Every structure is written in structure tokens, then in C-alpha cells.
Amino acid sequence: MAAVQQQPEQEQQDGAAWGACSSAVLGQHQLQGLLEGWGKALLLLQGRLQQGADPATVQQEQLLQLQEEWLAAISRHCGTGNTSPCAGSVVDAVLQCMLQQHVGRLETTVEAFRAADQRRRGALGINQFRIFCQHLNDAMSDEEVMLLWQELDKQHTGSVTFSGICACLLPVMSDGA
């Protein structure tokens, strides 16, 4: 019974700690450091930065671009005149920004699939798959299309489904590729 009573107490303490943390006001220097840390963590998760390594020029540009996107989202979320947003609002704004990017990529993928699947079968043959790939990336070579096709059609059925494409492409797309 004591363990059961301790659990709600712990949840209350955790909730109070989050409430205090999420309402904490961030100064400009703190905000910049937080966004830089999040950007590096994101590049690490995407495999574009090695643990403990200093970012190269390209990665520094990616970090700056991420920070600019996030700062714009924070500005929209918290108001342009707010130079010291609270931590909860910053987290909210950044998560909304990242979610919108993923939704946009998914919408683009759906539109490309629909354009290629003219018979509305829910699956693409190789010729339709080429059309799909061209919608997503008109610079993709025939060799790249065939490599991707082989990865997707491992069972050699002669068709790939939308869910199969998403299972393969969405992890890559979330890396910003």
C-alpha cells in the first residue's frame, strides 16, 4: 500500500518539476545554447555527426539552418517581440516545426504515389514506380530507381505498396534527405 501511495506522490513531484521547468524563462544566450544542443543531437541521431566530433563546415551550415527555422517557429509561437520565451513554449514551437516538416514530406510522398498509381490499385509496377520516383526527385537516375526497386521488391512480386514504400523511405526522409 505504501508503494501505491508513493507513486502518486512521485508523479506530483515530477509534474511540479516539469511545471517549474516548462515555465522557466530562457534568456537569449540560454535559448541559443539549447537550440545548438538540440541541433547537434538531431544531426547525431541522423548519423550526420559523430559523437564528440566538432561539426564540419557543412554541418555548421545545417545547424545554423535548423536554428533559424526553430527561431522562426518560436517567434511565431511566442510572438515576435518575446525575447525571453518560457522553456515550455520553446519545446512546443520546435516540436510543432518538426512535425510540420514530417507532415509535408508525407504529403509529398502521398501525392507522388497517387500520381503514379493511376489505376488506384494501391500498388505500383516498375514503370509506375519510375513515375513515382521522378515526382519525388527528378534528378534520380534509372540506376538509382532500379536499386531502390530491388530494395523494395525483395519478394520479386513485381509491385510495391504505399506502406512498403513508406517503411523504406520515411526513415530516410526524416533525416532531411
XYZ file of N, CA and C in Angstrom:
531
model
N 0.821 -1.190 0.000
C 0.000 0.000 0.000
C 0.866 1.255 0.000
N 1.985 1.207 0.712
C 2.865 2.371 0.769
C 3.451 2.661 -0.607
N 3.770 1.602 -1.352
C 4.326 1.792 -2.690
C 3.302 2.446 -3.614
N 2.031 2.074 -3.434
C 0.961 2.656 -4.248
C 0.814 4.134 -3.930
N 0.939 4.508 -2.649
C 0.821 5.913 -2.259
C 2.031 6.712 -2.726
N 3.209 6.099 -2.774
C 4.408 6.799 -3.196
C 4.354 7.140 -4.689
N 3.721 6.299 -5.476
C 3.676 6.541 -6.908
C 2.955 7.858 -7.238
N 1.747 8.116 -6.709
C 1.115 9.406 -7.000
C 1.934 10.590 -6.476
N 2.603 10.402 -5.327
C 3.438 11.473 -4.799
C 4.587 11.765 -5.753
N 5.207 10.711 -6.289
C 6.304 10.878 -7.240
C 5.797 11.566 -8.499
N 4.608 11.166 -8.987
C 4.028 11.792 -10.176
C 3.758 13.273 -9.928
N 3.299 13.603 -8.727
C 3.057 15.003 -8.390
C 4.371 15.783 -8.375
N 5.415 15.183 -7.803
C 6.720 15.842 -7.770
C 7.267 16.030 -9.175
N 7.132 14.985 -10.007
C 7.591 15.085 -11.395
C 6.816 16.163 -12.132
N 5.505 16.195 -11.928
C 4.667 17.206 -12.571
C 5.034 18.606 -12.117
N 5.309 18.774 -10.858
C 5.697 20.085 -10.335
C 7.047 20.500 -10.894
N 7.971 19.532 -10.988
C 9.290 19.840 -11.544
C 9.156 20.241 -13.007
N 8.320 19.520 -13.784
C 8.126 19.876 -15.186
C 7.454 21.233 -15.284
N 6.464 21.503 -14.432
C 5.781 22.795 -14.452
C 6.758 23.935 -14.206
N 7.650 23.753 -13.234
C 8.642 24.787 -12.940
C 9.626 24.927 -14.091
N 10.012 23.793 -14.664
C 10.964 23.820 -15.777
C 10.333 24.420 -17.024
N 9.102 24.021 -17.336
C 8.475 24.476 -18.574
C 8.105 25.950 -18.525
N 7.939 26.496 -17.317
C 7.602 27.917 -17.226
C 8.846 28.787 -17.008
N 10.006 28.135 -16.913
C 11.251 28.887 -16.735
C 11.500 29.753 -17.967
N 11.878 30.986 -17.731
C 12.152 31.913 -18.822
C 13.592 31.712 -19.285
N 13.764 31.649 -20.593
C 15.090 31.456 -21.166
C 15.619 32.774 -21.696
N 16.829 33.104 -21.300
C 17.490 34.264 -21.872
C 17.986 33.939 -23.269
N 18.394 34.941 -24.008
C 18.843 34.749 -25.385
C 20.016 33.780 -25.467
N 20.980 33.906 -24.543
C 22.152 33.021 -24.538
C 21.734 31.576 -24.244
N 20.825 31.399 -23.274
C 20.345 30.055 -22.937
C 19.599 29.431 -24.111
N 18.760 30.235 -24.761
C 17.991 29.751 -25.899
C 18.921 29.318 -27.025
N 19.922 30.121 -27.322
C 20.878 29.801 -28.385
C 21.615 28.500 -28.062
N 22.050 28.342 -26.810
C 22.742 27.120 -26.398
C 21.838 25.896 -26.482
N 20.588 26.061 -26.093
C 19.627 24.970 -26.152
C 19.394 24.530 -27.599
N 19.164 25.487 -28.491
C 18.923 25.157 -29.892
C 20.153 24.531 -30.541
N 21.328 25.007 -30.185
C 22.559 24.425 -30.717
C 22.699 22.971 -30.262
N 22.418 22.721 -28.998
C 22.479 21.358 -28.462
C 21.472 20.436 -29.128
N 20.258 20.935 -29.321
C 19.234 20.130 -29.994
C 19.628 19.852 -31.433
N 20.185 20.850 -32.106
C 20.613 20.663 -33.485
C 21.691 19.602 -33.598
N 22.674 19.650 -32.713
C 23.739 18.640 -32.715
C 23.165 17.258 -32.423
N 22.241 17.178 -31.470
C 21.613 15.893 -31.140
C 20.859 15.339 -32.344
N 20.176 16.204 -33.065
C 19.441 15.769 -34.247
C 20.399 15.251 -35.324
N 21.486 15.968 -35.560
C 22.479 15.508 -36.541
C 23.107 14.183 -36.109
N 23.333 14.007 -34.809
C 23.854 12.737 -34.290
C 22.871 11.606 -34.563
N 21.600 11.836 -34.254
C 20.579 10.811 -34.470
C 20.448 10.452 -35.939
N 20.640 11.411 -36.809
C 20.542 11.182 -38.245
C 21.827 10.619 -38.839
N 22.857 10.467 -38.017
C 24.121 9.916 -38.492
C 24.949 10.906 -39.296
N 24.631 12.188 -39.184
C 25.372 13.198 -39.946
C 26.448 13.873 -39.112
N 26.615 13.452 -37.872
C 27.639 13.992 -36.986
C 28.086 12.860 -36.068
N 29.391 12.736 -35.871
C 29.935 11.714 -34.991
C 29.953 12.222 -33.556
N 29.706 11.319 -32.617
C 29.720 11.645 -31.197
C 31.052 12.284 -30.820
N 31.011 13.439 -30.198
C 32.200 14.129 -29.721
C 32.969 14.891 -30.786
N 32.548 14.784 -32.041
C 33.263 15.471 -33.122
C 32.763 16.903 -33.265
N 33.652 17.781 -33.667
C 33.248 19.149 -33.966
C 32.597 19.162 -35.342
N 31.508 19.910 -35.489
C 30.830 19.957 -36.788
C 31.728 20.559 -37.867
N 31.725 19.934 -39.046
C 32.434 20.472 -40.204
C 31.632 21.645 -40.754
N 32.158 22.310 -41.754
C 31.503 23.492 -42.326
C 30.081 23.189 -42.783
N 29.901 22.078 -43.479
C 28.567 21.710 -43.973
C 27.615 21.485 -42.794
N 28.097 20.805 -41.786
C 27.265 20.537 -40.616
C 26.970 21.827 -39.857
N 27.922 22.746 -39.802
C 27.675 24.028 -39.150
C 26.585 24.794 -39.893
N 26.602 24.715 -41.222
C 25.556 25.354 -42.012
C 24.206 24.707 -41.739
N 24.180 23.385 -41.611
C 22.945 22.680 -41.292
C 22.439 23.083 -39.907
N 23.357 23.206 -38.958
C 22.981 23.634 -37.611
C 22.385 25.041 -37.625
N 23.024 25.943 -38.351
C 22.512 27.315 -38.449
C 21.139 27.347 -39.103
N 20.947 26.545 -40.141
C 19.652 26.491 -40.809
C 18.576 25.966 -39.860
N 18.895 24.903 -39.123
C 17.951 24.376 -38.132
C 17.602 25.433 -37.091
N 18.625 26.109 -36.572
C 18.395 27.131 -35.552
C 17.526 28.267 -36.090
N 17.765 28.666 -37.343
C 16.943 29.726 -37.937
C 15.495 29.283 -38.080
N 15.284 28.044 -38.540
C 13.926 27.511 -38.660
C 13.247 27.481 -37.300
N 13.975 26.981 -36.309
C 13.398 26.870 -34.975
C 13.135 28.237 -34.364
N 14.048 29.183 -34.561
C 13.827 30.528 -34.032
C 12.606 31.179 -34.675
N 12.417 30.946 -35.971
C 11.228 31.475 -36.653
C 9.967 30.835 -36.080
N 10.010 29.541 -35.825
C 8.858 28.852 -35.239
C 8.583 29.369 -33.827
N 9.630 29.591 -33.060
C 9.474 30.118 -31.698
C 8.878 31.516 -31.756
N 9.351 32.309 -32.687
C 8.853 33.672 -32.850
C 7.367 33.657 -33.202
N 6.971 32.752 -34.113
C 5.546 32.633 -34.472
C 4.727 32.171 -33.280
N 5.282 31.222 -32.527
C 4.559 30.620 -31.412
C 4.447 31.560 -30.206
N 5.527 32.257 -29.913
C 5.590 33.066 -28.695
C 5.347 34.547 -28.956
N 5.354 34.947 -30.219
C 5.225 36.362 -30.539
C 6.594 36.924 -30.884
N 6.617 37.802 -31.866
C 7.894 38.318 -32.363
C 8.612 39.198 -31.350
N 7.895 39.833 -30.474
C 8.535 40.723 -29.506
C 9.049 40.025 -28.268
N 8.781 38.755 -28.136
C 9.168 37.995 -26.945
C 10.615 37.535 -27.076
N 11.529 38.237 -26.410
C 12.949 37.888 -26.492
C 13.365 36.903 -25.408
N 12.474 36.596 -24.471
C 12.772 35.645 -23.399
C 11.596 34.677 -23.232
N 11.443 33.737 -24.159
C 10.303 32.818 -24.067
C 10.487 31.808 -22.939
N 9.391 31.205 -22.504
C 9.492 30.174 -21.479
C 9.879 28.858 -22.147
N 10.501 27.986 -21.387
C 11.034 26.730 -21.914
C 9.938 25.881 -22.549
N 8.763 25.822 -21.923
C 7.659 25.022 -22.461
C 7.235 25.503 -23.836
N 7.190 26.811 -24.022
C 6.812 27.359 -25.324
C 7.864 27.060 -26.381
N 9.120 27.077 -25.987
C 10.209 26.767 -26.913
C 10.096 25.314 -27.365
N 9.896 24.413 -26.433
C 9.759 22.990 -26.762
C 8.557 22.799 -27.677
N 7.437 23.415 -27.321
C 6.219 23.347 -28.131
C 6.468 23.802 -29.565
N 7.092 24.945 -29.719
C 7.333 25.527 -31.039
C 8.249 24.649 -31.883
N 9.313 24.138 -31.284
C 10.258 23.306 -32.031
C 9.604 21.990 -32.453
N 8.852 21.381 -31.547
C 8.173 20.131 -31.893
C 7.137 20.337 -32.995
N 6.398 21.436 -32.938
C 5.427 21.739 -33.990
C 6.124 21.942 -35.330
N 7.239 22.623 -35.330
C 8.014 22.863 -36.549
C 8.470 21.539 -37.160
N 9.005 20.657 -36.344
C 9.497 19.372 -36.837
C 8.345 18.498 -37.326
N 7.216 18.535 -36.631
C 6.048 17.771 -37.050
C 5.533 18.264 -38.403
N 5.500 19.564 -38.601
C 5.057 20.121 -39.880
C 5.976 19.689 -41.015
N 7.269 19.601 -40.759
C 8.204 19.145 -41.784
C 7.913 17.694 -42.174
N 7.664 16.846 -41.174
C 7.372 15.444 -41.449
C 6.051 15.297 -42.200
N 5.052 16.070 -41.795
C 3.753 16.027 -42.473
C 3.918 16.465 -43.922
N 4.696 17.513 -44.151
C 4.931 17.983 -45.517
C 5.591 16.921 -46.372
N 6.576 16.216 -45.817
C 7.252 15.148 -46.565
C 6.290 13.999 -46.868
N 5.448 13.664 -45.892
C 4.479 12.594 -46.097
C 3.462 12.998 -47.165
N 2.986 14.238 -47.124
C 2.033 14.708 -48.131
C 2.637 14.647 -49.528
N 3.888 15.029 -49.662
C 4.578 14.959 -50.953
C 4.657 13.517 -51.435
N 4.944 12.595 -50.533
C 5.030 11.182 -50.878
C 3.669 10.649 -51.324
N 2.605 11.026 -50.614
C 1.250 10.595 -50.973
C 0.877 11.125 -52.355
N 1.143 12.402 -52.603
C 0.822 13.000 -53.906
C 1.574 12.296 -55.039
N 2.843 11.998 -54.828
C 3.633 11.313 -55.853
C 3.097 9.906 -56.103
N 2.699 9.217 -55.039
C 2.155 7.858 -55.198
C 0.841 7.909 -55.965
N -0.030 8.845 -55.612
C -1.314 8.965 -56.310
C -1.123 9.293 -57.786
N -0.158 10.141 -58.092
C 0.103 10.492 -59.490
C 0.578 9.271 -60.279
N 1.338 8.404 -59.647
C 1.873 7.221 -60.326
C 0.860 6.078 -60.379
N 0.013 5.974 -59.369
C -0.971 4.882 -59.280
C -2.280 5.309 -59.944
N -2.232 5.467 -61.249
C -3.386 5.986 -61.986
C -4.585 5.041 -61.949
N -4.362 3.747 -61.810
C -5.470 2.778 -61.749
C -6.018 2.605 -60.330
N -5.391 3.267 -59.381
C -5.805 3.230 -57.964
C -5.851 1.807 -57.399
N -4.793 1.045 -57.700
C -4.679 -0.322 -57.183
C -4.041 -0.362 -55.803
N -3.352 0.702 -55.434
C -2.643 0.709 -54.161
C -1.273 0.066 -54.240
N -0.847 -0.231 -55.453
C 0.473 -0.828 -55.675
C 1.009 -0.308 -57.003
N 2.327 -0.251 -57.097
C 2.974 0.245 -58.309
C 3.824 -0.846 -58.933
N 3.745 -0.973 -60.256
C 4.679 -1.796 -61.013
C 5.928 -0.960 -61.263
N 6.890 -1.541 -61.929
C 8.169 -0.860 -62.125
C 8.018 0.452 -62.908
N 7.194 0.463 -63.962
C 7.029 1.694 -64.744
C 6.354 2.793 -63.922
N 5.352 2.420 -63.168
C 4.686 3.393 -62.295
C 5.641 3.858 -61.196
N 6.481 2.933 -60.737
C 7.450 3.281 -59.696
C 8.440 4.324 -60.206
N 8.828 4.205 -61.476
C 9.708 5.228 -62.077
C 9.033 6.598 -62.038
N 7.753 6.635 -62.375
C 6.992 7.894 -62.344
C 6.977 8.447 -60.916
N 6.732 7.570 -59.958
C 6.727 7.956 -58.545
C 8.067 8.579 -58.160
N 9.151 7.923 -58.526
C 10.490 8.424 -58.186
C 10.762 9.770 -58.848
N 10.317 9.937 -60.084
C 10.514 11.209 -60.778
C 9.751 12.338 -60.098
N 8.571 12.024 -59.558
C 7.812 13.045 -58.825
C 8.547 13.480 -57.559
N 9.181 12.528 -56.910
C 9.900 12.848 -55.670
C 11.245 13.509 -55.936
N 11.924 13.041 -56.989
C 13.263 13.554 -57.275
C 13.543 13.381 -58.761
N 13.340 14.437 -59.516
C 13.506 14.337 -60.968
C 14.959 14.118 -61.386
N 15.885 14.248 -60.462
C 17.302 14.026 -60.782
C 17.727 12.577 -60.534
N 16.791 11.729 -60.070
C 17.130 10.337 -59.770
C 17.406 9.583 -61.079
N 18.526 8.891 -61.125
C 18.916 8.142 -62.327
C 18.139 6.827 -62.401
N 18.122 6.216 -63.600
C 17.477 4.907 -63.768
C 18.136 3.861 -62.874
N 19.453 3.972 -62.730
C 20.177 3.029 -61.873
C 19.716 3.162 -60.414
N 19.553 4.390 -59.953
C 19.085 4.608 -58.577
C 17.660 4.104 -58.396
N 16.813 4.314 -59.406
C 15.435 3.814 -59.344
C 15.457 2.291 -59.226
N 16.287 1.640 -60.027
C 16.364 0.171 -60.001
C 16.909 -0.349 -58.666
N 17.889 0.340 -58.107
C 18.408 -0.067 -56.793
C 17.330 0.039 -55.722
N 16.586 1.114 -55.760
C 15.503 1.295 -54.794
C 14.408 0.255 -55.023
N 14.091 -0.005 -56.291
C 13.086 -1.018 -56.619
C 13.503 -2.384 -56.046
N 14.751 -2.752 -56.239
C 15.241 -4.041 -55.739
C 15.155 -4.111 -54.221
N 15.396 -2.985 -53.567
C 15.289 -2.937 -52.103
C 13.842 -3.109 -51.661
N 12.925 -2.510 -52.404
C 11.503 -2.555 -52.032
C 10.823 -3.861 -52.438
N 11.201 -4.431 -53.574
C 10.554 -5.640 -54.087
C 11.440 -6.863 -53.859
N 11.795 -7.084 -52.615
C 12.683 -8.212 -52.280
C 12.019 -9.566 -52.540
N 10.680 -9.597 -52.515
C 9.952 -10.845 -52.754
C 9.747 -11.106 -54.245
N 10.175 -10.154 -55.080
C 10.052 -10.255 -56.548
C 8.602 -10.455 -56.985
N 7.704 -9.675 -56.389
C 6.278 -9.744 -56.745
C 5.957 -8.903 -57.971
N 6.820 -7.989 -58.324
C 6.580 -7.123 -59.468
C 5.777 -5.883 -59.116
N 5.528 -5.689 -57.809
C 4.825 -4.471 -57.386
C 5.245 -4.107 -55.967
N 5.055 -2.840 -55.659
C 5.328 -2.350 -54.303
C 4.119 -1.548 -53.843
N 3.833 -1.643 -52.565
C 2.683 -0.928 -51.998
C 3.131 0.386 -51.370
N 2.163 1.230 -51.098
C 2.459 2.503 -50.450
C 3.085 2.269 -49.079
N 2.523 1.328 -48.318
C 3.076 1.075 -46.977
C 4.505 0.551 -47.056
N 4.800 -0.268 -48.065
C 6.167 -0.748 -48.246
C 7.126 0.376 -48.592
N 6.664 1.293 -49.436
C 7.477 2.451 -49.789
C 7.726 3.315 -48.564
N 6.662 3.554 -47.799
C 6.813 4.398 -46.601
C 7.758 3.778 -45.594
N 7.660 2.471 -45.403
C 8.540 1.798 -44.448
C 10.003 1.973 -44.835
N 10.263 2.056 -46.137
C 11.635 2.215 -46.621
C 12.063 3.681 -46.668
N 11.185 4.554 -47.172
C 11.579 5.936 -47.445
C 11.453 6.887 -46.267
N 10.451 6.708 -45.421
C 10.243 7.705 -44.371
C 11.414 7.834 -43.395
N 12.100 6.750 -43.017
C 13.273 6.971 -42.175
C 14.338 7.821 -42.874
N 14.503 7.619 -44.179
C 15.472 8.402 -44.943
C 15.015 9.848 -45.037
N 13.713 10.040 -45.298
C 13.167 11.393 -45.442
C 13.241 12.163 -44.125
N 13.096 11.459 -43.012
C 13.182 12.169 -41.732
C 14.583 12.643 -41.433
N 15.574 12.082 -42.132
C 16.949 12.559 -41.999
C 17.190 13.834 -42.785
N 16.151 14.328 -43.439
C 16.289 15.558 -44.203
C 16.827 15.337 -45.596
N 16.922 14.068 -45.988
C 17.443 13.770 -47.320
C 16.394 14.018 -48.374
